[in-house]
């Protein structure tokens, strides 16, 4: 009889705990999206809205509500007093990697003195499946790399095999899903100059485009900062590329969504980093789970994804 009562009590306890877990999971989105915690709301909405599954937040909030939340700091000039501490951790063969730190984030900055060493790498299974960045760097015979442009998800495959917009490698258009519409290019011309402008496939040759992926938004153009407020994208892992007047390429990779390590950076934060490094042009690349930097075969930043490297379609790599 006592054993039976113990079994009943244990069963009731398990059911009670299971109920509370399920209840907490169901309640969590309402606390995040409708609760009084404004900072938490901005981080959560920004992280989901700029991920590959924005439909999750759109199930709870209208697009107007999302825009209002993401732009709630626009008038405050967030990041204008950003203090960044740097410490050189790697310097070899024209490549320098430095630690970067802000109030809410940690990350890496890679400086490549010769811009002509920077190329676009594309997954070997283009149109089928993406690759991990470490493999793309290795297959290209490169010494370093960061993730590149955005990608889309035809038929719900979600395998990183389909880059969005225009993708150019070694002067050849290797992927185009926008036909002759203009795309926001992140490109390098034959002289190693970073080009960040809207361009159609028919305009690539006349602009001498040798390497290109598609993403945005632009952060700095011709020395002019473009981000207003915090940028309206919340705080998240970020990857971006810029260039100084002397041609040096700047890669920035920010860790995020790790409360005890790095919450993430806003677009304003990333723009401020490029300003610190005297970039004349800079543009945002794909972020979130994609944000990654590799050097000498090793991942040098701290990935957010617990499953490891994401499968991606494109990357910027640095040749020997």
Coordinates of C-alpha atoms in Angstrom, one line a residue:
X1 CA 0.0 0.0 0.0
X2 CA 2.8 2.4 0.9
X3 CA 4.7 1.6 -2.3
X4 CA 1.6 2.3 -4.3
X5 CA 1.1 5.7 -2.5
X6 CA 4.8 6.5 -3.2
X7 CA 4.3 5.7 -6.9
X8 CA 1.2 7.9 -7.0
X9 CA 3.1 10.7 -5.3
X10 CA 6.0 10.4 -7.6
X11 CA 3.8 10.3 -10.7
X12 CA 1.9 13.4 -9.5
X13 CA 5.2 15.2 -8.9
X14 CA 6.4 14.4 -12.4
X15 CA 3.1 15.5 -13.9
X16 CA 3.2 18.7 -11.8
X17 CA 6.8 19.5 -13.0
X18 CA 5.9 18.6 -16.6
X19 CA 2.9 20.9 -16.5
X20 CA 5.0 23.8 -15.2
X21 CA 7.6 23.3 -17.8
X22 CA 5.0 23.3 -20.6
X23 CA 3.2 26.2 -19.1
X24 CA 6.5 28.2 -18.8
X25 CA 7.3 27.5 -22.5
X26 CA 3.9 28.6 -23.6
X27 CA 4.0 31.7 -21.4
X28 CA 7.5 32.8 -22.4
X29 CA 6.6 34.5 -25.7
X30 CA 3.9 36.5 -24.1
X31 CA 6.3 37.7 -21.3
X32 CA 8.9 38.6 -24.0
X33 CA 6.6 40.3 -26.5
X34 CA 4.0 41.8 -24.2
X35 CA 5.8 42.1 -20.8
X36 CA 7.1 45.3 -19.2
X37 CA 10.8 44.5 -19.7
X38 CA 11.5 46.9 -22.6
X39 CA 15.2 46.0 -23.0
X40 CA 14.5 42.3 -23.0
X41 CA 11.7 42.9 -25.5
X42 CA 14.0 44.8 -27.9
X43 CA 16.6 42.1 -27.8
X44 CA 14.1 39.3 -28.3
X45 CA 12.2 40.9 -31.1
X46 CA 15.4 42.0 -32.8
X47 CA 17.0 38.5 -32.6
X48 CA 13.9 36.7 -34.0
X49 CA 12.9 39.3 -36.6
X50 CA 16.4 39.3 -38.1
X51 CA 16.8 35.5 -38.0
X52 CA 15.7 33.0 -40.6
X53 CA 12.4 32.5 -38.8
X54 CA 10.8 36.0 -38.4
X55 CA 7.4 34.4 -38.7
X56 CA 7.7 33.5 -35.0
X57 CA 7.5 37.1 -33.8
X58 CA 5.1 38.0 -36.5
X59 CA 2.6 35.5 -35.1
X60 CA 2.5 37.6 -31.9
X61 CA 3.0 41.1 -33.2
X62 CA 2.0 43.1 -36.2
X63 CA 4.7 44.6 -38.5
X64 CA 3.9 48.1 -37.1
X65 CA 4.4 46.9 -33.5
X66 CA 7.7 45.2 -34.5
X67 CA 8.9 48.4 -36.2
X68 CA 8.0 50.5 -33.2
X69 CA 9.8 48.2 -30.8
X70 CA 13.0 47.9 -32.9
X71 CA 13.1 51.7 -33.4
X72 CA 12.3 52.6 -29.8
X73 CA 15.9 53.8 -29.3
X74 CA 16.3 55.7 -32.5
X75 CA 16.0 59.1 -31.0
X76 CA 18.5 58.3 -28.2
X77 CA 21.6 58.0 -30.3
X78 CA 22.4 54.6 -28.8
X79 CA 26.1 53.7 -29.0
X80 CA 27.3 57.3 -29.4
X81 CA 29.3 56.9 -26.1
X82 CA 30.6 53.5 -26.9
X83 CA 34.0 52.7 -25.4
X84 CA 35.9 50.0 -27.1
X85 CA 39.0 48.3 -25.7
X86 CA 41.3 46.4 -28.1
X87 CA 44.1 44.0 -27.6
X88 CA 46.1 42.5 -30.4
X89 CA 46.0 38.7 -30.3
X90 CA 47.3 37.7 -33.7
X91 CA 49.7 39.4 -36.2
X92 CA 51.1 37.5 -39.1
X93 CA 51.7 37.9 -42.8
X94 CA 49.7 41.1 -43.2
X95 CA 46.8 39.9 -41.1
X96 CA 46.0 41.3 -37.7
X97 CA 43.3 40.1 -35.4
X98 CA 42.2 42.1 -32.4
X99 CA 39.7 41.6 -29.5
X100 CA 36.9 44.1 -29.4
X101 CA 34.7 44.8 -26.5
X102 CA 31.7 47.1 -25.8
X103 CA 29.2 47.4 -22.9
X104 CA 27.1 44.5 -24.1
X105 CA 29.3 42.5 -26.5
X106 CA 32.6 40.9 -27.3
X107 CA 34.0 40.1 -30.7
X108 CA 37.0 40.1 -33.1
X109 CA 38.3 42.5 -35.7
X110 CA 40.5 41.2 -38.5
X111 CA 42.6 43.6 -40.6
X112 CA 43.9 42.5 -44.0
X113 CA 46.5 44.9 -45.4
X114 CA 46.3 43.7 -49.0
X115 CA 42.6 43.8 -50.2
X116 CA 43.4 41.8 -53.3
X117 CA 43.9 38.8 -51.0
X118 CA 40.2 38.8 -50.2
X119 CA 38.0 36.5 -52.3
X120 CA 34.5 35.1 -52.2
X121 CA 34.2 31.4 -51.5
X122 CA 31.1 29.5 -52.5
X123 CA 29.8 26.2 -51.2
X124 CA 30.9 23.3 -53.4
X125 CA 27.3 22.1 -53.5
X126 CA 25.8 25.3 -54.7
X127 CA 22.0 25.0 -55.1
X128 CA 22.0 21.9 -53.0
X129 CA 23.7 22.4 -49.6
X130 CA 25.9 24.9 -47.8
X131 CA 29.2 24.3 -46.1
X132 CA 30.8 25.0 -42.8
X133 CA 33.1 28.1 -42.9
X134 CA 36.1 26.0 -41.7
X135 CA 35.7 23.7 -44.7
X136 CA 35.2 26.6 -47.2
X137 CA 38.4 28.2 -46.0
X138 CA 40.3 24.9 -46.2
X139 CA 38.9 24.1 -49.7
X140 CA 39.9 27.5 -51.0
X141 CA 43.4 27.1 -49.7
X142 CA 42.9 30.3 -47.6
X143 CA 44.3 31.2 -44.3
X144 CA 41.3 33.1 -42.9
X145 CA 37.6 33.9 -43.5
X146 CA 34.3 35.1 -42.3
X147 CA 30.8 34.2 -43.3
X148 CA 29.4 36.2 -46.2
X149 CA 26.0 37.1 -47.8
X150 CA 22.5 36.1 -47.0
X151 CA 20.6 33.1 -48.3
X152 CA 17.1 32.0 -48.8
X153 CA 15.2 28.8 -48.0
X154 CA 13.4 27.3 -51.0
X155 CA 10.9 24.5 -50.2
X156 CA 11.8 24.8 -46.5
X157 CA 15.1 23.0 -47.0
X158 CA 17.0 25.4 -44.8
X159 CA 20.4 23.9 -45.7
X160 CA 22.3 27.0 -46.7
X161 CA 22.7 26.0 -50.3
X162 CA 21.0 29.0 -51.9
X163 CA 22.7 32.5 -51.7
X164 CA 20.3 35.4 -52.1
X165 CA 20.7 38.0 -54.8
X166 CA 23.9 38.1 -56.9
X167 CA 27.0 36.1 -56.1
X168 CA 30.2 36.7 -58.1
X169 CA 33.4 34.7 -57.8
X170 CA 36.6 35.5 -59.6
X171 CA 34.7 37.7 -62.0
X172 CA 32.1 35.1 -62.8
X173 CA 28.4 35.4 -61.9
X174 CA 27.8 32.0 -60.2
X175 CA 24.4 32.5 -58.7
X176 CA 21.5 34.9 -59.5
X177 CA 18.0 34.6 -58.0
X178 CA 16.9 38.2 -58.8
X179 CA 17.3 38.0 -62.6
X180 CA 18.1 41.6 -63.8
X181 CA 16.7 43.4 -60.7
X182 CA 19.2 45.4 -58.6
X183 CA 20.6 43.8 -55.5
X184 CA 22.5 45.3 -52.6
X185 CA 26.0 44.3 -53.4
X186 CA 29.0 43.8 -51.1
X187 CA 31.7 43.6 -53.7
X188 CA 35.4 44.0 -54.6
X189 CA 36.5 45.3 -57.9
X190 CA 39.7 44.4 -59.8
X191 CA 41.7 46.9 -57.7
X192 CA 40.5 45.5 -54.4
X193 CA 38.2 48.4 -53.7
X194 CA 35.1 47.7 -51.6
X195 CA 32.0 48.5 -53.6
X196 CA 28.7 48.8 -51.6
X197 CA 25.9 49.8 -53.9
X198 CA 22.8 48.5 -55.6
X199 CA 23.6 46.8 -58.9
X200 CA 22.0 44.5 -61.5
X201 CA 23.7 41.5 -63.2
X202 CA 24.1 43.5 -66.4
X203 CA 26.1 46.2 -64.6
X204 CA 28.7 43.9 -63.1
X205 CA 31.2 43.9 -65.9
X206 CA 31.1 47.7 -66.5
X207 CA 31.9 48.1 -62.7
X208 CA 34.8 45.6 -62.9
X209 CA 33.3 43.5 -60.1
X210 CA 35.4 40.5 -59.3
X211 CA 33.9 39.2 -56.0
X212 CA 30.5 39.9 -54.6
X213 CA 27.7 38.7 -52.3
X214 CA 24.4 40.3 -51.4
X215 CA 23.5 41.8 -48.1
X216 CA 23.1 45.1 -46.1
X217 CA 22.4 47.6 -44.8
X218 CA 25.3 49.9 -45.6
X219 CA 26.9 51.4 -42.4
X220 CA 29.3 54.0 -43.8
X221 CA 29.5 55.4 -47.3
X222 CA 32.4 57.6 -48.4
X223 CA 33.2 58.4 -44.8
X224 CA 29.6 59.3 -43.9
X225 CA 28.0 57.3 -41.1
X226 CA 24.5 56.1 -42.1
X227 CA 23.0 54.4 -39.0
X228 CA 20.3 56.4 -37.1
X229 CA 19.6 55.6 -33.5
X230 CA 20.6 52.0 -32.8
X231 CA 19.8 50.9 -36.3
X232 CA 16.4 49.3 -35.6
X233 CA 17.6 45.7 -35.7
X234 CA 18.1 45.0 -32.0
X235 CA 21.1 43.4 -30.5
X236 CA 22.5 40.2 -32.1
X237 CA 25.6 38.4 -33.4
X238 CA 27.0 40.5 -36.3
X239 CA 29.4 40.1 -39.2
X240 CA 30.4 43.1 -41.3
X241 CA 33.1 44.2 -43.7
X242 CA 34.7 47.7 -44.3
X243 CA 37.7 49.3 -45.8
X244 CA 40.1 52.2 -44.9
X245 CA 41.4 54.8 -47.3
X246 CA 44.7 52.9 -47.7
X247 CA 42.8 49.8 -48.9
X248 CA 43.0 47.7 -45.7
X249 CA 40.0 45.4 -45.4
X250 CA 38.3 45.3 -42.0
X251 CA 36.2 42.3 -40.9
X252 CA 34.2 42.6 -37.7
X253 CA 32.5 39.6 -36.1
X254 CA 30.5 40.1 -32.9
X255 CA 29.3 37.3 -30.6
X256 CA 25.8 37.5 -29.3
X257 CA 22.8 35.8 -27.6
X258 CA 25.0 34.6 -24.8
X259 CA 24.0 36.6 -21.7
X260 CA 27.0 35.6 -19.6
X261 CA 29.4 36.3 -22.5
X262 CA 28.0 38.7 -25.1
X263 CA 24.5 39.9 -25.6
X264 CA 25.3 41.1 -29.1
X265 CA 25.7 44.4 -30.9
X266 CA 23.3 46.9 -32.6
X267 CA 24.1 48.2 -36.1
X268 CA 25.1 51.5 -34.4
X269 CA 27.7 49.6 -32.3
X270 CA 29.1 48.0 -35.5
X271 CA 29.2 51.3 -37.3
X272 CA 31.1 52.8 -34.3
X273 CA 33.7 50.1 -34.5
X274 CA 34.3 50.8 -38.2
X275 CA 34.6 54.5 -37.4
X276 CA 37.2 53.7 -34.7
X277 CA 39.2 52.0 -37.4
X278 CA 38.8 54.9 -39.9
X279 CA 36.7 53.0 -42.4
X280 CA 35.5 55.0 -45.4
X281 CA 33.0 52.3 -46.4
X282 CA 31.4 49.6 -44.4
X283 CA 28.4 47.3 -44.7
X284 CA 26.6 44.7 -42.7
X285 CA 26.8 41.0 -43.6
X286 CA 24.7 38.0 -42.6
X287 CA 24.7 37.6 -38.8
X288 CA 23.0 35.5 -36.1
X289 CA 24.0 31.9 -36.2
X290 CA 26.1 32.6 -39.3
X291 CA 28.5 35.0 -37.5
X292 CA 31.9 33.3 -37.5
X293 CA 35.6 34.1 -38.0
X294 CA 38.3 31.5 -38.9
X295 CA 42.0 31.8 -38.8
X296 CA 44.6 29.1 -39.5
X297 CA 41.9 26.4 -39.4
X298 CA 40.5 27.5 -36.0
X299 CA 37.3 29.3 -35.1
X300 CA 38.5 32.4 -33.2
X301 CA 35.2 33.8 -32.0
X302 CA 32.6 32.2 -29.7
X303 CA 29.7 30.7 -31.7
X304 CA 26.2 31.1 -30.5
X305 CA 24.8 28.0 -32.1
X306 CA 25.0 25.0 -29.7
X307 CA 25.2 22.7 -32.7
X308 CA 28.4 24.3 -33.9
X309 CA 29.1 25.9 -37.3
X310 CA 26.1 26.8 -39.5
X311 CA 26.0 25.6 -43.1
X312 CA 26.3 28.7 -45.3
X313 CA 26.5 29.4 -49.1
X314 CA 29.2 32.1 -49.2
X315 CA 32.1 33.5 -47.3
X316 CA 34.9 36.1 -47.7
X317 CA 38.2 34.3 -47.4
X318 CA 41.8 35.6 -47.2
X319 CA 44.3 33.9 -49.5
X320 CA 48.0 33.3 -48.5

